[in-house]
Amino acid sequence: MEPPWSFEAWRALARAGWCAQAGPDDVAWDGGAQGGLLMGRGLLELTAAVPPPRVSADFMQLAASVLCHRDPQRHAVLYRLLWRIASGEKALLERATDVDVHRLRQWQKAVQRDTHKMKAFVRFRRLPGEEEDFVAWFEPEHWIVDRVAPFFARRFAGMRWAILTPYRSVRWDGEALNFGEGAVRTQVPADDAQ
């Protein structure tokens, strides 16, 4: 199963749903325990009746951000907006008073705040007994590790480091980012477990 924040997974399922003309009320986006896309495999098997929808780059960027939010309704709300835009409401994202648009903008702001906090407050500590390995602990409110990791890779390119969170870890070996399972606080030096 794809991670719950995967834009590529949501996009494939949403595209399949639109092409099969499965309306927003006909699709049950089951978030599961982790908020993933458990329901959607059936959408990929539906017969396409229409070509894929065309939406703006702004919508795609908004969707990629909102999918990092933990609200289990995000997949359904995004699909409903996609459906409305593809059905002719081209300027929908400009309507700040629309309930769905407002909700998505709030989620986007929450993800941006969490992203800023991670960039500002992650502090690397040298691992005991290691000259060049560093680790940091962070507890994000949303699924942002994959979005923020490239920032740390650029900023600390010359270090080997790991950022551990309860749901996801990322390691930089000086050449590539490697993502893994979540961790517990006891896996970092005590002075960083804040």
PDB file of C-alpha atoms in Angstrom:
ATOM      1  CA  MET A   1       0.000   0.000   0.000  1.00  0.00           C
ATOM      2  CA  GLU A   2       1.208   3.490  -0.811  1.00  0.00           C
ATOM      3  CA  PRO A   3       1.782   5.856   2.114  1.00  0.00           C
ATOM      4  CA  PRO A   4      -1.274   7.951   2.988  1.00  0.00           C
ATOM      5  CA  TRP A   5       0.376  11.161   1.763  1.00  0.00           C
ATOM      6  CA  SER A   6       1.324   9.780  -1.680  1.00  0.00           C
ATOM      7  CA  PHE A   7       0.286  12.255  -4.354  1.00  0.00           C
ATOM      8  CA  GLU A   8       1.060   9.726  -7.093  1.00  0.00           C
ATOM      9  CA  ALA A   9      -1.244   7.092  -5.546  1.00  0.00           C
ATOM     10  CA  TRP A  10      -4.109   9.543  -5.014  1.00  0.00           C
ATOM     11  CA  ARG A  11      -3.674  10.964  -8.506  1.00  0.00           C
ATOM     12  CA  ALA A  12      -3.834   7.516 -10.139  1.00  0.00           C
ATOM     13  CA  LEU A  13      -6.992   6.615  -8.224  1.00  0.00           C
ATOM     14  CA  ALA A  14      -8.655   9.995  -8.795  1.00  0.00           C
ATOM     15  CA  ARG A  15      -7.843   9.862 -12.506  1.00  0.00           C
ATOM     16  CA  ALA A  16      -9.276   6.337 -12.770  1.00  0.00           C
ATOM     17  CA  GLY A  17     -12.409   7.435 -10.899  1.00  0.00           C
ATOM     18  CA  TRP A  18     -12.946  10.422 -13.178  1.00  0.00           C
ATOM     19  CA  CYS A  19     -12.289   8.432 -16.354  1.00  0.00           C
ATOM     20  CA  ALA A  20     -14.862   5.837 -15.245  1.00  0.00           C
ATOM     21  CA  GLN A  21     -17.227   8.690 -14.287  1.00  0.00           C
ATOM     22  CA  ALA A  22     -17.450   7.504 -10.676  1.00  0.00           C
ATOM     23  CA  GLY A  23     -18.887  10.596  -8.970  1.00  0.00           C
ATOM     24  CA  PRO A  24     -17.707  11.841  -5.574  1.00  0.00           C
ATOM     25  CA  ASP A  25     -20.731  10.274  -3.846  1.00  0.00           C
ATOM     26  CA  ASP A  26     -19.993   6.924  -5.524  1.00  0.00           C
ATOM     27  CA  VAL A  27     -16.429   6.641  -4.221  1.00  0.00           C
ATOM     28  CA  ALA A  28     -15.659   5.649  -0.636  1.00  0.00           C
ATOM     29  CA  TRP A  29     -12.192   6.864   0.272  1.00  0.00           C
ATOM     30  CA  ASP A  30     -11.282   4.644   3.215  1.00  0.00           C
ATOM     31  CA  GLY A  31      -8.505   6.258   5.183  1.00  0.00           C
ATOM     32  CA  GLY A  32      -7.755   3.209   7.322  1.00  0.00           C
ATOM     33  CA  ALA A  33      -5.756   3.445  10.523  1.00  0.00           C
ATOM     34  CA  GLN A  34      -2.958   5.400   8.841  1.00  0.00           C
ATOM     35  CA  GLY A  35      -5.225   7.378   6.528  1.00  0.00           C
ATOM     36  CA  GLY A  36      -4.029   5.464   3.467  1.00  0.00           C
ATOM     37  CA  LEU A  37      -5.840   4.647   0.267  1.00  0.00           C
ATOM     38  CA  LEU A  38      -7.197   1.211   1.134  1.00  0.00           C
ATOM     39  CA  MET A  39     -10.371   1.525  -0.906  1.00  0.00           C
ATOM     40  CA  GLY A  40      -9.114   2.564  -4.224  1.00  0.00           C
ATOM     41  CA  ARG A  41      -7.712  -0.508  -5.890  1.00  0.00           C
ATOM     42  CA  GLY A  42     -11.118  -1.203  -7.463  1.00  0.00           C
ATOM     43  CA  LEU A  43     -11.063   2.174  -9.222  1.00  0.00           C
ATOM     44  CA  LEU A  44      -8.016   1.139 -11.209  1.00  0.00           C
ATOM     45  CA  GLU A  45      -9.989  -1.758 -12.719  1.00  0.00           C
ATOM     46  CA  LEU A  46     -12.924   0.331 -13.964  1.00  0.00           C
ATOM     47  CA  THR A  47     -13.364   0.924 -17.689  1.00  0.00           C
ATOM     48  CA  ALA A  48     -12.508   4.437 -18.821  1.00  0.00           C
ATOM     49  CA  ALA A  49     -15.476   6.273 -20.334  1.00  0.00           C
ATOM     50  CA  VAL A  50     -13.849   9.696 -20.748  1.00  0.00           C
ATOM     51  CA  PRO A  51     -10.283  11.034 -21.054  1.00  0.00           C
ATOM     52  CA  PRO A  52      -8.330  12.079 -17.931  1.00  0.00           C
ATOM     53  CA  PRO A  53      -9.327  15.421 -16.382  1.00  0.00           C
ATOM     54  CA  ARG A  54      -7.345  18.577 -17.027  1.00  0.00           C
ATOM     55  CA  VAL A  55      -6.686  20.712 -13.979  1.00  0.00           C
ATOM     56  CA  SER A  56      -4.312  23.564 -13.193  1.00  0.00           C
ATOM     57  CA  ALA A  57      -0.834  23.239 -11.768  1.00  0.00           C
ATOM     58  CA  ASP A  58      -2.160  25.204  -8.762  1.00  0.00           C
ATOM     59  CA  PHE A  59      -4.644  22.433  -8.015  1.00  0.00           C
ATOM     60  CA  MET A  60      -1.926  19.786  -8.321  1.00  0.00           C
ATOM     61  CA  GLN A  61       0.355  21.670  -5.900  1.00  0.00           C
ATOM     62  CA  LEU A  62      -2.515  22.190  -3.486  1.00  0.00           C
ATOM     63  CA  ALA A  63      -3.380  18.486  -3.644  1.00  0.00           C
ATOM     64  CA  ALA A  64       0.224  17.423  -2.997  1.00  0.00           C
ATOM     65  CA  SER A  65       0.321  19.653   0.083  1.00  0.00           C
ATOM     66  CA  VAL A  66      -3.129  18.735   1.427  1.00  0.00           C
ATOM     67  CA  LEU A  67      -2.419  15.007   1.138  1.00  0.00           C
ATOM     68  CA  CYS A  68       0.191  15.492   3.879  1.00  0.00           C
ATOM     69  CA  HIS A  69      -2.539  16.603   6.300  1.00  0.00           C
ATOM     70  CA  ARG A  70      -3.810  13.991   8.735  1.00  0.00           C
ATOM     71  CA  ASP A  71      -7.526  14.651   8.279  1.00  0.00           C
ATOM     72  CA  PRO A  72      -9.057  11.389   7.010  1.00  0.00           C
ATOM     73  CA  GLN A  73     -11.478  13.331   4.775  1.00  0.00           C
ATOM     74  CA  ARG A  74      -8.739  14.909   2.644  1.00  0.00           C
ATOM     75  CA  HIS A  75      -8.858  12.274  -0.133  1.00  0.00           C
ATOM     76  CA  ALA A  76     -12.630  12.650  -0.550  1.00  0.00           C
ATOM     77  CA  VAL A  77     -12.604  16.462  -0.435  1.00  0.00           C
ATOM     78  CA  LEU A  78      -9.796  16.625  -2.991  1.00  0.00           C
ATOM     79  CA  TYR A  79     -11.664  14.236  -5.286  1.00  0.00           C
ATOM     80  CA  ARG A  80     -14.833  16.291  -4.951  1.00  0.00           C
ATOM     81  CA  LEU A  81     -12.891  19.441  -5.925  1.00  0.00           C
ATOM     82  CA  LEU A  82     -11.229  17.639  -8.817  1.00  0.00           C
ATOM     83  CA  TRP A  83     -14.667  16.506 -10.004  1.00  0.00           C
ATOM     84  CA  ARG A  84     -16.106  20.008  -9.778  1.00  0.00           C
ATOM     85  CA  ILE A  85     -13.158  21.619 -11.574  1.00  0.00           C
ATOM     86  CA  ALA A  86     -13.118  18.969 -14.312  1.00  0.00           C
ATOM     87  CA  SER A  87     -16.901  19.372 -14.683  1.00  0.00           C
ATOM     88  CA  GLY A  88     -16.519  23.033 -15.583  1.00  0.00           C
ATOM     89  CA  GLU A  89     -15.924  25.067 -12.397  1.00  0.00           C
ATOM     90  CA  LYS A  90     -12.502  26.182 -13.657  1.00  0.00           C
ATOM     91  CA  ALA A  91     -12.189  29.145 -11.247  1.00  0.00           C
ATOM     92  CA  LEU A  92     -13.266  27.154  -8.189  1.00  0.00           C
ATOM     93  CA  LEU A  93      -9.960  27.558  -6.327  1.00  0.00           C
ATOM     94  CA  GLU A  94     -10.399  31.339  -6.487  1.00  0.00           C
ATOM     95  CA  ARG A  95     -13.665  31.130  -4.528  1.00  0.00           C
ATOM     96  CA  ALA A  96     -12.449  31.487  -0.935  1.00  0.00           C
ATOM     97  CA  THR A  97     -16.010  31.254   0.395  1.00  0.00           C
ATOM     98  CA  ASP A  98     -16.580  27.783  -1.040  1.00  0.00           C
ATOM     99  CA  VAL A  99     -16.705  25.296   1.843  1.00  0.00           C
ATOM    100  CA  ASP A 100     -14.416  22.731   0.187  1.00  0.00           C
ATOM    101  CA  VAL A 101     -11.911  25.339  -0.996  1.00  0.00           C
ATOM    102  CA  HIS A 102     -11.817  26.938   2.460  1.00  0.00           C
ATOM    103  CA  ARG A 103     -11.225  23.556   4.081  1.00  0.00           C
ATOM    104  CA  LEU A 104      -8.390  22.709   1.704  1.00  0.00           C
ATOM    105  CA  ARG A 105      -6.734  26.094   2.252  1.00  0.00           C
ATOM    106  CA  GLN A 106      -6.901  25.557   6.033  1.00  0.00           C
ATOM    107  CA  TRP A 107      -5.285  22.137   5.654  1.00  0.00           C
ATOM    108  CA  GLN A 108      -2.645  23.612   3.359  1.00  0.00           C
ATOM    109  CA  LYS A 109      -1.800  26.280   5.963  1.00  0.00           C
ATOM    110  CA  ALA A 110      -1.519  23.657   8.702  1.00  0.00           C
ATOM    111  CA  VAL A 111       0.904  21.610   6.582  1.00  0.00           C
ATOM    112  CA  GLN A 112       2.926  24.758   5.794  1.00  0.00           C
ATOM    113  CA  ARG A 113       3.109  25.636   9.513  1.00  0.00           C
ATOM    114  CA  ASP A 114       4.265  22.125  10.384  1.00  0.00           C
ATOM    115  CA  THR A 115       6.834  22.230   7.576  1.00  0.00           C
ATOM    116  CA  HIS A 116       8.181  25.544   8.885  1.00  0.00           C
ATOM    117  CA  LYS A 117       8.390  24.156  12.433  1.00  0.00           C
ATOM    118  CA  MET A 118      10.353  21.137  11.255  1.00  0.00           C
ATOM    119  CA  LYS A 119      12.832  23.280   9.337  1.00  0.00           C
ATOM    120  CA  ALA A 120      13.223  25.666  12.272  1.00  0.00           C
ATOM    121  CA  PHE A 121      13.347  23.287  15.226  1.00  0.00           C
ATOM    122  CA  VAL A 122      15.113  20.099  14.114  1.00  0.00           C
ATOM    123  CA  ARG A 123      18.470  19.970  15.906  1.00  0.00           C
ATOM    124  CA  PHE A 124      21.003  17.301  15.041  1.00  0.00           C
ATOM    125  CA  ARG A 125      23.015  15.646  17.795  1.00  0.00           C
ATOM    126  CA  ARG A 126      26.157  13.625  17.326  1.00  0.00           C
ATOM    127  CA  LEU A 127      25.565   9.949  17.994  1.00  0.00           C
ATOM    128  CA  PRO A 128      27.585   8.704  20.981  1.00  0.00           C
ATOM    129  CA  GLY A 129      30.841   7.140  19.828  1.00  0.00           C
ATOM    130  CA  GLU A 130      30.404   8.337  16.249  1.00  0.00           C
ATOM    131  CA  GLU A 131      32.514  11.065  14.694  1.00  0.00           C
ATOM    132  CA  GLU A 132      30.331  11.898  11.722  1.00  0.00           C
ATOM    133  CA  ASP A 133      26.828  10.529  12.335  1.00  0.00           C
ATOM    134  CA  PHE A 134      24.069  12.802  13.580  1.00  0.00           C
ATOM    135  CA  VAL A 135      20.460  12.210  14.585  1.00  0.00           C
ATOM    136  CA  ALA A 136      17.435  14.356  15.389  1.00  0.00           C
ATOM    137  CA  TRP A 137      13.989  13.645  16.822  1.00  0.00           C
ATOM    138  CA  PHE A 138      10.879  15.490  15.670  1.00  0.00           C
ATOM    139  CA  GLU A 139       7.156  14.931  16.206  1.00  0.00           C
ATOM    140  CA  PRO A 140       5.279  16.456  13.264  1.00  0.00           C
ATOM    141  CA  GLU A 141       1.537  16.960  13.393  1.00  0.00           C
ATOM    142  CA  HIS A 142       1.208  15.921   9.745  1.00  0.00           C
ATOM    143  CA  TRP A 143       2.905  13.581   7.253  1.00  0.00           C
ATOM    144  CA  ILE A 144       5.591  16.012   6.119  1.00  0.00           C
ATOM    145  CA  VAL A 145       8.885  14.118   6.406  1.00  0.00           C
ATOM    146  CA  ASP A 146       9.051  13.255   2.696  1.00  0.00           C
ATOM    147  CA  ARG A 147       8.327  16.888   1.742  1.00  0.00           C
ATOM    148  CA  VAL A 148      10.929  18.389   4.075  1.00  0.00           C
ATOM    149  CA  ALA A 149      13.758  15.846   3.757  1.00  0.00           C
ATOM    150  CA  PRO A 150      15.203  17.371   0.541  1.00  0.00           C
ATOM    151  CA  PHE A 151      15.636  20.683   2.406  1.00  0.00           C
ATOM    152  CA  PHE A 152      17.835  18.970   5.001  1.00  0.00           C
ATOM    153  CA  ALA A 153      19.745  17.064   2.307  1.00  0.00           C
ATOM    154  CA  ARG A 154      20.660  20.371   0.652  1.00  0.00           C
ATOM    155  CA  ARG A 155      21.377  22.206   3.887  1.00  0.00           C
ATOM    156  CA  PHE A 156      23.429  19.452   5.528  1.00  0.00           C
ATOM    157  CA  ALA A 157      24.817  17.758   2.425  1.00  0.00           C
ATOM    158  CA  GLY A 158      28.227  17.187   3.991  1.00  0.00           C
ATOM    159  CA  MET A 159      26.909  15.320   7.057  1.00  0.00           C
ATOM    160  CA  ARG A 160      25.520  11.836   7.537  1.00  0.00           C
ATOM    161  CA  TRP A 161      22.308  12.278   9.471  1.00  0.00           C
ATOM    162  CA  ALA A 162      18.946  10.793  10.367  1.00  0.00           C
ATOM    163  CA  ILE A 163      15.677  12.424  11.365  1.00  0.00           C
ATOM    164  CA  LEU A 164      13.434  10.142  13.376  1.00  0.00           C
ATOM    165  CA  THR A 165       9.710  10.700  13.891  1.00  0.00           C
ATOM    166  CA  PRO A 166       7.004   8.443  15.322  1.00  0.00           C
ATOM    167  CA  TYR A 167       5.697   7.518  11.840  1.00  0.00           C
ATOM    168  CA  ARG A 168       8.671   7.818   9.488  1.00  0.00           C
ATOM    169  CA  SER A 169      12.435   8.122   9.459  1.00  0.00           C
ATOM    170  CA  VAL A 170      14.787   9.515   6.865  1.00  0.00           C
ATOM    171  CA  ARG A 171      18.521   9.032   6.571  1.00  0.00           C
ATOM    172  CA  TRP A 172      21.040  10.925   4.462  1.00  0.00           C
ATOM    173  CA  ASP A 173      24.261   9.069   3.650  1.00  0.00           C
ATOM    174  CA  GLY A 174      25.818  11.975   1.782  1.00  0.00           C
ATOM    175  CA  GLU A 175      24.404  10.844  -1.551  1.00  0.00           C
ATOM    176  CA  ALA A 176      20.780   9.754  -1.215  1.00  0.00           C
ATOM    177  CA  LEU A 177      17.780  10.028   1.077  1.00  0.00           C
ATOM    178  CA  ASN A 178      16.573   6.712   2.484  1.00  0.00           C
ATOM    179  CA  PHE A 179      13.146   6.517   4.104  1.00  0.00           C
ATOM    180  CA  GLY A 180      12.134   3.975   6.706  1.00  0.00           C
ATOM    181  CA  GLU A 181       9.748   3.125   9.487  1.00  0.00           C
ATOM    182  CA  GLY A 182       8.980   5.386  12.420  1.00  0.00           C
ATOM    183  CA  ALA A 183      10.998   5.336  15.607  1.00  0.00           C
ATOM    184  CA  VAL A 184      10.743   5.936  19.340  1.00  0.00           C
ATOM    185  CA  ARG A 185      12.382   8.680  21.375  1.00  0.00           C
ATOM    186  CA  THR A 186      14.788   6.297  23.043  1.00  0.00           C
ATOM    187  CA  GLN A 187      16.576   5.876  19.711  1.00  0.00           C
ATOM    188  CA  VAL A 188      18.034   9.391  19.935  1.00  0.00           C
ATOM    189  CA  PRO A 189      20.446  10.876  22.470  1.00  0.00           C
ATOM    190  CA  ALA A 190      18.592  12.022  25.590  1.00  0.00           C
ATOM    191  CA  ASP A 191      19.351  15.720  25.096  1.00  0.00           C
ATOM    192  CA  ASP A 192      17.467  15.693  21.770  1.00  0.00           C
ATOM    193  CA  ALA A 193      14.337  13.820  22.884  1.00  0.00           C
ATOM    194  CA  GLN A 194      12.316  16.999  23.420  1.00  0.00           C
TER     195      GLN A 194
END
